[in-house]
CSV table of C-alpha atoms in Angstrom, one decimal:
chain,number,residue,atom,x,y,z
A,1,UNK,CA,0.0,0.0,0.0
A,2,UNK,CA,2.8,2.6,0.9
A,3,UNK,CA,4.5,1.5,-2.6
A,4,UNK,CA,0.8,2.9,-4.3
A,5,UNK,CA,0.2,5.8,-2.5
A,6,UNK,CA,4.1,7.1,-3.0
A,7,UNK,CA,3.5,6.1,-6.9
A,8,UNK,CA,0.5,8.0,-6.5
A,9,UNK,CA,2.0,11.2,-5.2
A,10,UNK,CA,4.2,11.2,-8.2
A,11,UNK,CA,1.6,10.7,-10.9
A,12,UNK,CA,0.1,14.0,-12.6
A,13,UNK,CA,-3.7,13.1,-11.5
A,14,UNK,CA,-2.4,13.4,-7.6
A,15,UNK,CA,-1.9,17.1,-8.5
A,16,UNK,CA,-5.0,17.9,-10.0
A,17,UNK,CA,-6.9,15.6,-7.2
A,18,UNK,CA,-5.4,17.9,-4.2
A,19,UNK,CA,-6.5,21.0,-6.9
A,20,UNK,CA,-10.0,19.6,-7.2
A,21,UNK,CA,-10.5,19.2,-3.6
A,22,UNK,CA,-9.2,22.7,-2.9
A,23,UNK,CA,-11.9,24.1,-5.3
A,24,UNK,CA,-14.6,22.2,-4.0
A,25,UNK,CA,-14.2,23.2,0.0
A,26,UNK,CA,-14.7,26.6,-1.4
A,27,UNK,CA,-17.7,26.3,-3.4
A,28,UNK,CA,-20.2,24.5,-1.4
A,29,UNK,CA,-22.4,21.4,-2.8
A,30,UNK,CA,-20.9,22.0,-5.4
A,31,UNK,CA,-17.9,21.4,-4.6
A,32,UNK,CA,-19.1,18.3,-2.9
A,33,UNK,CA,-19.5,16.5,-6.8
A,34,UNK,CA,-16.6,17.6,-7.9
A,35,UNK,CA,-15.0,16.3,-5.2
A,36,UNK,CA,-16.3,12.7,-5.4
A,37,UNK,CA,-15.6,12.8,-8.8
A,38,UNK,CA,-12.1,13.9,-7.8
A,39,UNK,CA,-12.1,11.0,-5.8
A,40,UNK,CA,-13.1,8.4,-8.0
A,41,UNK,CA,-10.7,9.5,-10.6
A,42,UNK,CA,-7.9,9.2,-7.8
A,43,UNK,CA,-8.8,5.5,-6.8
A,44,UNK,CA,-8.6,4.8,-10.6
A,45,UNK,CA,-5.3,6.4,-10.4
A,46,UNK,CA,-4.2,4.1,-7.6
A,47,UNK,CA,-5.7,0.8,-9.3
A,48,UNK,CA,-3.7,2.1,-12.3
A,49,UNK,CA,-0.5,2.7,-10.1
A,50,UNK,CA,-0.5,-1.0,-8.8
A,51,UNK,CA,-1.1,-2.5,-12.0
A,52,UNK,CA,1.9,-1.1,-13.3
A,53,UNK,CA,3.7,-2.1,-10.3
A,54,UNK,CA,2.7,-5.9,-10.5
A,55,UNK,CA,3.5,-5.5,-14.4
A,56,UNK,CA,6.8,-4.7,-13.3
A,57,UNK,CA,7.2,-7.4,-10.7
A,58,UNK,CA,5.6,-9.8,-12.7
A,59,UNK,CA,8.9,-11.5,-14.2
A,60,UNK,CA,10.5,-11.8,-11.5
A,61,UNK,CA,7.7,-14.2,-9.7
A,62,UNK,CA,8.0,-17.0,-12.4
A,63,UNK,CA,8.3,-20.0,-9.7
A,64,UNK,CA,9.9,-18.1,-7.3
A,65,UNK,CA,12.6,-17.5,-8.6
A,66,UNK,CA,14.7,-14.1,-9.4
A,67,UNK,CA,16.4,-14.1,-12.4
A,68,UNK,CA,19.6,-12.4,-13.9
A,69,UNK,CA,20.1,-9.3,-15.8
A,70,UNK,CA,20.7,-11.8,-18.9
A,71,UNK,CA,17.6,-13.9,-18.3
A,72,UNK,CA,15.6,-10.8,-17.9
A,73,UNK,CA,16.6,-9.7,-21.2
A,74,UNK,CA,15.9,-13.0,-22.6
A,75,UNK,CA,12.3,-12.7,-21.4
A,76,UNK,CA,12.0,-9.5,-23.0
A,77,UNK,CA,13.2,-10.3,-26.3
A,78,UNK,CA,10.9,-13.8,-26.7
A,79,UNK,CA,8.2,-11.1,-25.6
A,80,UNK,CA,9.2,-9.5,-28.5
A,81,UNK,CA,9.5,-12.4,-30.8
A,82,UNK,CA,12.7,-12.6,-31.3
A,83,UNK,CA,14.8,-16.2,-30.8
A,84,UNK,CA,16.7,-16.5,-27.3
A,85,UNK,CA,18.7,-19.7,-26.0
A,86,UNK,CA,18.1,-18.8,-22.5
A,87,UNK,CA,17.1,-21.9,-19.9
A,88,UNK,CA,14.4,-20.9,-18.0
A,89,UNK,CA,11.3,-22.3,-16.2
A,90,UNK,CA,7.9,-20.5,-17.2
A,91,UNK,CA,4.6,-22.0,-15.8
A,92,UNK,CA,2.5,-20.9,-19.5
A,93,UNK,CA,4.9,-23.7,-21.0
A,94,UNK,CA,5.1,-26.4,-18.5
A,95,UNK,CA,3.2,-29.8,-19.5
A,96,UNK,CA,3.5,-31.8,-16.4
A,97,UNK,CA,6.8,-30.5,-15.5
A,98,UNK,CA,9.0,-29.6,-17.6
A,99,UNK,CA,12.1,-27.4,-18.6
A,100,UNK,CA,11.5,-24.3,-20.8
A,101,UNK,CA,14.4,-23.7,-23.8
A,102,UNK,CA,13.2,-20.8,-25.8
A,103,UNK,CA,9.7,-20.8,-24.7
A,104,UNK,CA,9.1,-23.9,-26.1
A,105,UNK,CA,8.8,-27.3,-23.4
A,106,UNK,CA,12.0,-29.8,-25.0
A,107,UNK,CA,11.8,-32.2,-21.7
A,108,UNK,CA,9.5,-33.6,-18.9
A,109,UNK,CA,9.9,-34.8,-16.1
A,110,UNK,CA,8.8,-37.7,-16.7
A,111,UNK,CA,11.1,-38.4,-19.7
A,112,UNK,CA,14.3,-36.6,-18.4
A,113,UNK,CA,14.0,-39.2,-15.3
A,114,UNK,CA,13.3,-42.2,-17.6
A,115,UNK,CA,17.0,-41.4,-19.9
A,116,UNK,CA,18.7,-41.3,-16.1
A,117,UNK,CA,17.3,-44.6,-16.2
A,118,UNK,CA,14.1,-44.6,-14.7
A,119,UNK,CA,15.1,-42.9,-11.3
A,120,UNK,CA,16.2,-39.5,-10.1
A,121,UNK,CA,17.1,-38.2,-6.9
A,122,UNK,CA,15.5,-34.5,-5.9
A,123,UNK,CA,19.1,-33.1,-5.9
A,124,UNK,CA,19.9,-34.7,-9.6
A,125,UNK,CA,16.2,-33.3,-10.7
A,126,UNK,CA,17.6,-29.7,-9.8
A,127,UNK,CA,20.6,-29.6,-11.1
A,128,UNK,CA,19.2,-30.2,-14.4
A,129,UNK,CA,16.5,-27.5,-13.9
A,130,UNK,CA,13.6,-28.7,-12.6
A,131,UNK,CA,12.4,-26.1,-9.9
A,132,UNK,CA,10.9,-28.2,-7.0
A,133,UNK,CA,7.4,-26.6,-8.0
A,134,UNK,CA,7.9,-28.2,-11.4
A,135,UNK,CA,8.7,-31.7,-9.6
A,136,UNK,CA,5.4,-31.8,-7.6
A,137,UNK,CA,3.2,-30.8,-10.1
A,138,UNK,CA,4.8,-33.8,-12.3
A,139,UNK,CA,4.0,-35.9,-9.0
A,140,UNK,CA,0.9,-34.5,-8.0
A,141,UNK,CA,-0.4,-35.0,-12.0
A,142,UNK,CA,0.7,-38.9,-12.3
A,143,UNK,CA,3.4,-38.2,-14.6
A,144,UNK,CA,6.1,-39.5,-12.1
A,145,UNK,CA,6.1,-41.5,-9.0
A,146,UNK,CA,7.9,-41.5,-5.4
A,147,UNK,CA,10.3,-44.3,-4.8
A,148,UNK,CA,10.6,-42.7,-1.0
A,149,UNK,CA,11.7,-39.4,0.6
A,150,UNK,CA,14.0,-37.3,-2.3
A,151,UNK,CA,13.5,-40.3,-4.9
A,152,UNK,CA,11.2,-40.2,-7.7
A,153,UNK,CA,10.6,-43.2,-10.2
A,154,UNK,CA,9.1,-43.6,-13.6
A,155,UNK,CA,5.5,-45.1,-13.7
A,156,UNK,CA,7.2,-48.8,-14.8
A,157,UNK,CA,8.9,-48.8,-12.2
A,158,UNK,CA,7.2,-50.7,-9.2
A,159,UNK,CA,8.2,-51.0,-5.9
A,160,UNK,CA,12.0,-51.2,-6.7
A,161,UNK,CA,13.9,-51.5,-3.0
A,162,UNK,CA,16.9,-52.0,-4.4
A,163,UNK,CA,16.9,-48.3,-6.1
A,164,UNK,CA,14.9,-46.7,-3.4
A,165,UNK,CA,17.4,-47.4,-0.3
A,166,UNK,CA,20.9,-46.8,-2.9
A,167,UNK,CA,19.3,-43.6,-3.7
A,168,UNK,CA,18.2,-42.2,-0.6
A,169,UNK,CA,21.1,-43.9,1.2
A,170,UNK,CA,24.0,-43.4,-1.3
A,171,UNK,CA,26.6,-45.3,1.0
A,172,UNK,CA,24.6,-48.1,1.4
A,173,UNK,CA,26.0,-51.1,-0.9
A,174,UNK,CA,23.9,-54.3,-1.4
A,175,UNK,CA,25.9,-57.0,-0.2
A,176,UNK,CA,26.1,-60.7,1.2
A,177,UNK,CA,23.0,-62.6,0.2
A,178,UNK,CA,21.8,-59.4,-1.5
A,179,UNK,CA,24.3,-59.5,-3.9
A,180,UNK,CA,24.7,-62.9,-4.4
A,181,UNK,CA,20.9,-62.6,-5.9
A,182,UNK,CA,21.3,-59.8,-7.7
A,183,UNK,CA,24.9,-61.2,-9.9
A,184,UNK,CA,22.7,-64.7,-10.3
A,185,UNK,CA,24.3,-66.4,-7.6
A,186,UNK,CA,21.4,-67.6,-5.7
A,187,UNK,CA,17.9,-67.9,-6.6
A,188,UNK,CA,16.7,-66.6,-3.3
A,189,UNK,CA,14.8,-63.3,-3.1
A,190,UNK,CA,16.1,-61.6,0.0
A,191,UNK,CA,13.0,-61.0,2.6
A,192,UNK,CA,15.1,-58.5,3.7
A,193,UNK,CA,18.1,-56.7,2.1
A,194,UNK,CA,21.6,-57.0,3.3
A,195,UNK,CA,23.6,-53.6,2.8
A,196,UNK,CA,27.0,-52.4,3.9
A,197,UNK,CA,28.3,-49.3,5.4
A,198,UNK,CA,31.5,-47.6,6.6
A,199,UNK,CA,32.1,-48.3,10.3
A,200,UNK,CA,32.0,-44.6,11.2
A,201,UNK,CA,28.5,-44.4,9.0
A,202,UNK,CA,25.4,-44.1,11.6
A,203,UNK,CA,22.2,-44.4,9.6
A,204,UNK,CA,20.0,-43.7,12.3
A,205,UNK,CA,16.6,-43.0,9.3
A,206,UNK,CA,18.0,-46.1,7.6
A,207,UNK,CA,17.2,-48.5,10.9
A,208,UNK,CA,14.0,-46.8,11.6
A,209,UNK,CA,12.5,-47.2,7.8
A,210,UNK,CA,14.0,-50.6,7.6
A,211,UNK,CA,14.0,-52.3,10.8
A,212,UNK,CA,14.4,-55.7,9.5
A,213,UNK,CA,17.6,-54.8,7.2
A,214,UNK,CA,20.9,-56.4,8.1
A,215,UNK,CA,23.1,-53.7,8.2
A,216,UNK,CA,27.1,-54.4,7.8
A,217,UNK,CA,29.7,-52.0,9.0
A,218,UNK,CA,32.6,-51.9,7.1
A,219,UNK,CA,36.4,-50.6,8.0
A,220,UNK,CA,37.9,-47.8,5.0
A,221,UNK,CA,40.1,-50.8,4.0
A,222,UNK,CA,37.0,-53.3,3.5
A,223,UNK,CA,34.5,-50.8,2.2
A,224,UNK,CA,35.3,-50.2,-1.4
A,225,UNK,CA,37.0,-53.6,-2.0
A,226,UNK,CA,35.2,-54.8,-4.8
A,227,UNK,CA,33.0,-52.4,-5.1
A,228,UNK,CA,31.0,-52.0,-8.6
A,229,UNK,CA,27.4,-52.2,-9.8
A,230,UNK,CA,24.8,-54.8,-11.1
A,231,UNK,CA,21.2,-53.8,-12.9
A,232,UNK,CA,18.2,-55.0,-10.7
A,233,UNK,CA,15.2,-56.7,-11.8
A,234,UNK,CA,13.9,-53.5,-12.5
A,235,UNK,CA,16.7,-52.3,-14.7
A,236,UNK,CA,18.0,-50.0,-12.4
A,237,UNK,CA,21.5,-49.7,-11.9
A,238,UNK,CA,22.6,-50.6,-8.1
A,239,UNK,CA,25.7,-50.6,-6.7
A,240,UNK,CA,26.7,-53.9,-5.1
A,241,UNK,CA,29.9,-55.9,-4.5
A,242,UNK,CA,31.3,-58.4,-7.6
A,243,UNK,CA,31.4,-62.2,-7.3
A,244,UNK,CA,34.4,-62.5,-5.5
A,245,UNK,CA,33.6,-60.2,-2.5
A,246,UNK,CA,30.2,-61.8,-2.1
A,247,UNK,CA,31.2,-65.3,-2.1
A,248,UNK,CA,33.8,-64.2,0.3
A,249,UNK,CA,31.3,-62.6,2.5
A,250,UNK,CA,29.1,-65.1,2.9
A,251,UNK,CA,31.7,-67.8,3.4
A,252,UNK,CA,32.4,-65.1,6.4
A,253,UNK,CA,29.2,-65.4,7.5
A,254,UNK,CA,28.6,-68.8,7.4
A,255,UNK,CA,32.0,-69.3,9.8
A,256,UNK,CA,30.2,-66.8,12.0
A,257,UNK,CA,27.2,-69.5,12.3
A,258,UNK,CA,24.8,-66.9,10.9
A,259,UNK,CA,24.1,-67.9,6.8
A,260,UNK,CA,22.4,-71.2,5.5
A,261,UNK,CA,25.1,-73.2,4.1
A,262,UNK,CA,23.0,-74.3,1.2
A,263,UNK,CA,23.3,-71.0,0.3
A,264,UNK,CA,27.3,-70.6,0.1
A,265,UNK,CA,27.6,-74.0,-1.5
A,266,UNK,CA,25.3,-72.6,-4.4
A,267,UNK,CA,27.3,-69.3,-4.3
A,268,UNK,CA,30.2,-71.3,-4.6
A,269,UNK,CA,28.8,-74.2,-7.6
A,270,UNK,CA,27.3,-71.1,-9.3
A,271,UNK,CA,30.6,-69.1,-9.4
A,272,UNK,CA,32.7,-72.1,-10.8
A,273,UNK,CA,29.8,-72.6,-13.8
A,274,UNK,CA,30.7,-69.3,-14.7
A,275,UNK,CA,33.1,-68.3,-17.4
A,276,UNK,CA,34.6,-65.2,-16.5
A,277,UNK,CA,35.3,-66.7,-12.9
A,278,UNK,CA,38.6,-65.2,-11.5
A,279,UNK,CA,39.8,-67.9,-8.8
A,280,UNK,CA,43.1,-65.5,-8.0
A,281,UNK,CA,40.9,-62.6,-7.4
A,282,UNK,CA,38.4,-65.1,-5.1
A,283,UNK,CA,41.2,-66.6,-2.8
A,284,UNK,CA,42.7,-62.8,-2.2
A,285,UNK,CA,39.4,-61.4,-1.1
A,286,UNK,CA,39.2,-64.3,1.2
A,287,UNK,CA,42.2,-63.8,2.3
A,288,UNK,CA,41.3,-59.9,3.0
A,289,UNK,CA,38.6,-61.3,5.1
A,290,UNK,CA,40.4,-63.9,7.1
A,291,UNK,CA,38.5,-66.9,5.5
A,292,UNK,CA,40.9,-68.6,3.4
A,293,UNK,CA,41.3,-71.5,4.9
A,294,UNK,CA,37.1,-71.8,4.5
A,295,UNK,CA,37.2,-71.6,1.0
A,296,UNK,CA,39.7,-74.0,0.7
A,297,UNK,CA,37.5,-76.8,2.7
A,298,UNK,CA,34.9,-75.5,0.0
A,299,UNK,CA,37.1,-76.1,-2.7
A,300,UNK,CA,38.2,-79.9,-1.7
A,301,UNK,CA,34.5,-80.5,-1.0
A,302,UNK,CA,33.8,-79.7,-4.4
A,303,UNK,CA,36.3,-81.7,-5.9
């Protein structure tokens, strides 16, 4: 309101209002028309004033979001028809959430998180140029779908908790029985996944959303040893450990009393019908985990 009335002062009808109303003191009923007339014509002045002043502000209330002196000028010159490359977000162009290149929608949502793959953290969504605006309208209008908190998914893909706990919980790597599943080396669907962490790692969220999940804490030197990634059943790329690290983990946990052995002996039969199988590689990890001596009992077994 103080914006309008100090527009107001400055406009030319403010002048001739304060004239009008000098006028009509002095002549009586009179006066008293011209005066409302003088009044009206200064509340049109106002509306006027604030009009202008949204017109003006209007640009810079796309999505929240204040733009630069070179996006600004982009703006101005699609309103004038000429071409710009500028990137920007403009809700008269959005279908479902989208990102805006010249006034003219190029990508989804929807589409940009089905080239990652079919699923997109929050984070990954913004820095290609989805304002978070954008993202829930896509949700909100059944275009995309919510894995969990900060994950989204395409329609295709259904409850996938593989990708939903390695995407909200990026140091989490599917491990033991988990893995051995996901490279083909046991035909068991895990009830309940089996991740790894770094020892110093407290995933507080992770234990209350998944209270059944085996959690494994792993030293710096353990970790990353053997580390790559696998595509779920889903298609989703995961990352989980590689044959050799599996095979050695659960031939840890069986020593420990706490896996089915039926499960490491067809860990172990599957590994050695393989034809990339890498028995060098196998016996080290062992040996990183102090089972070596296991896996040869294995071995002779099998023989």
């Amino acid at each position: 309101m103080v914006c309008g009335l100090l527009w107001f002062r400055r406009r030319p009808y403010a002048f001739a209002f304060r004239a009008e109303i000098r006028r009509g003191s002095a002549d009586g009923a009179r006066g008293k028309a011209k005066t409302r007339r003088a009044t009206s014509f200064a509340c049109s002045g106002i509306l006027h004033s604030w009009q202008k002043f949204f017109e003006a502000l209007e640009p810079r209330l796309v999505l929240g979001k204040s733009f630069s002196q070179k996006e600004k000028r982009a703006r101005r010159n699609r309103a004038q028809g000429e071409s710009s490359g500028s990137r920007l977000l403009d809700p008269k162009t959005l279908e479902y959430g989208s990102v805006s290149l010249g006034g003219q929608v190029t990508e989804t949502v929807a589409e940009h998180i089905e080239k990652l793959g079919g699923v997109a953290t929050s984070s990954q969504l913004k820095e290609a140029g989805y304002a978070p605006g954008v993202i829930e309208y896509a949700l909100s209008s059944g275009k995309i779908d919510r894995l969990t908190r900060g994950v989204y998914c395409s329609l295709d893909v259904l409850d996938d908790e593989f990708a939903a706990v390695t995407m909200r919980w990026p140091k989490c790597i599917l491990s033991h029985g988990t893995a051995l599943y996901l490279l083909g080396l046991s035909d068991r669907v895990p009830g309940n996944l089996s991740v790894s962490v770094p020892r110093d790692y407290n995933p507080q969220e992770l234990r209350r959303t998944h209270p059944d999940m085996r959690i494994h804490r792993e030293s710096d030197r353990l970790y990353g040893l053997g580390k790559t990634t696998v595509k779920d059943p889903m298609g989703i790329i995961v990352p989980t450990y590689d044959a050799e690290r599996s095979i050695a983990d659960i031939i840890q946990e069986r020593a420990k009393g706490t896996a089915n052995p039926q499960i490491v002996r067809d860990a172990i039969v599957g590994y050695f019908r393989k034809g990339d199988r890498d028995l060098p590689k196998l016996a080290k990890m062992c040996e990183a985990l102090g089972v070596r001596d296991e896996l040869q009992r294995y071995l002779e077994v099998l023989e």
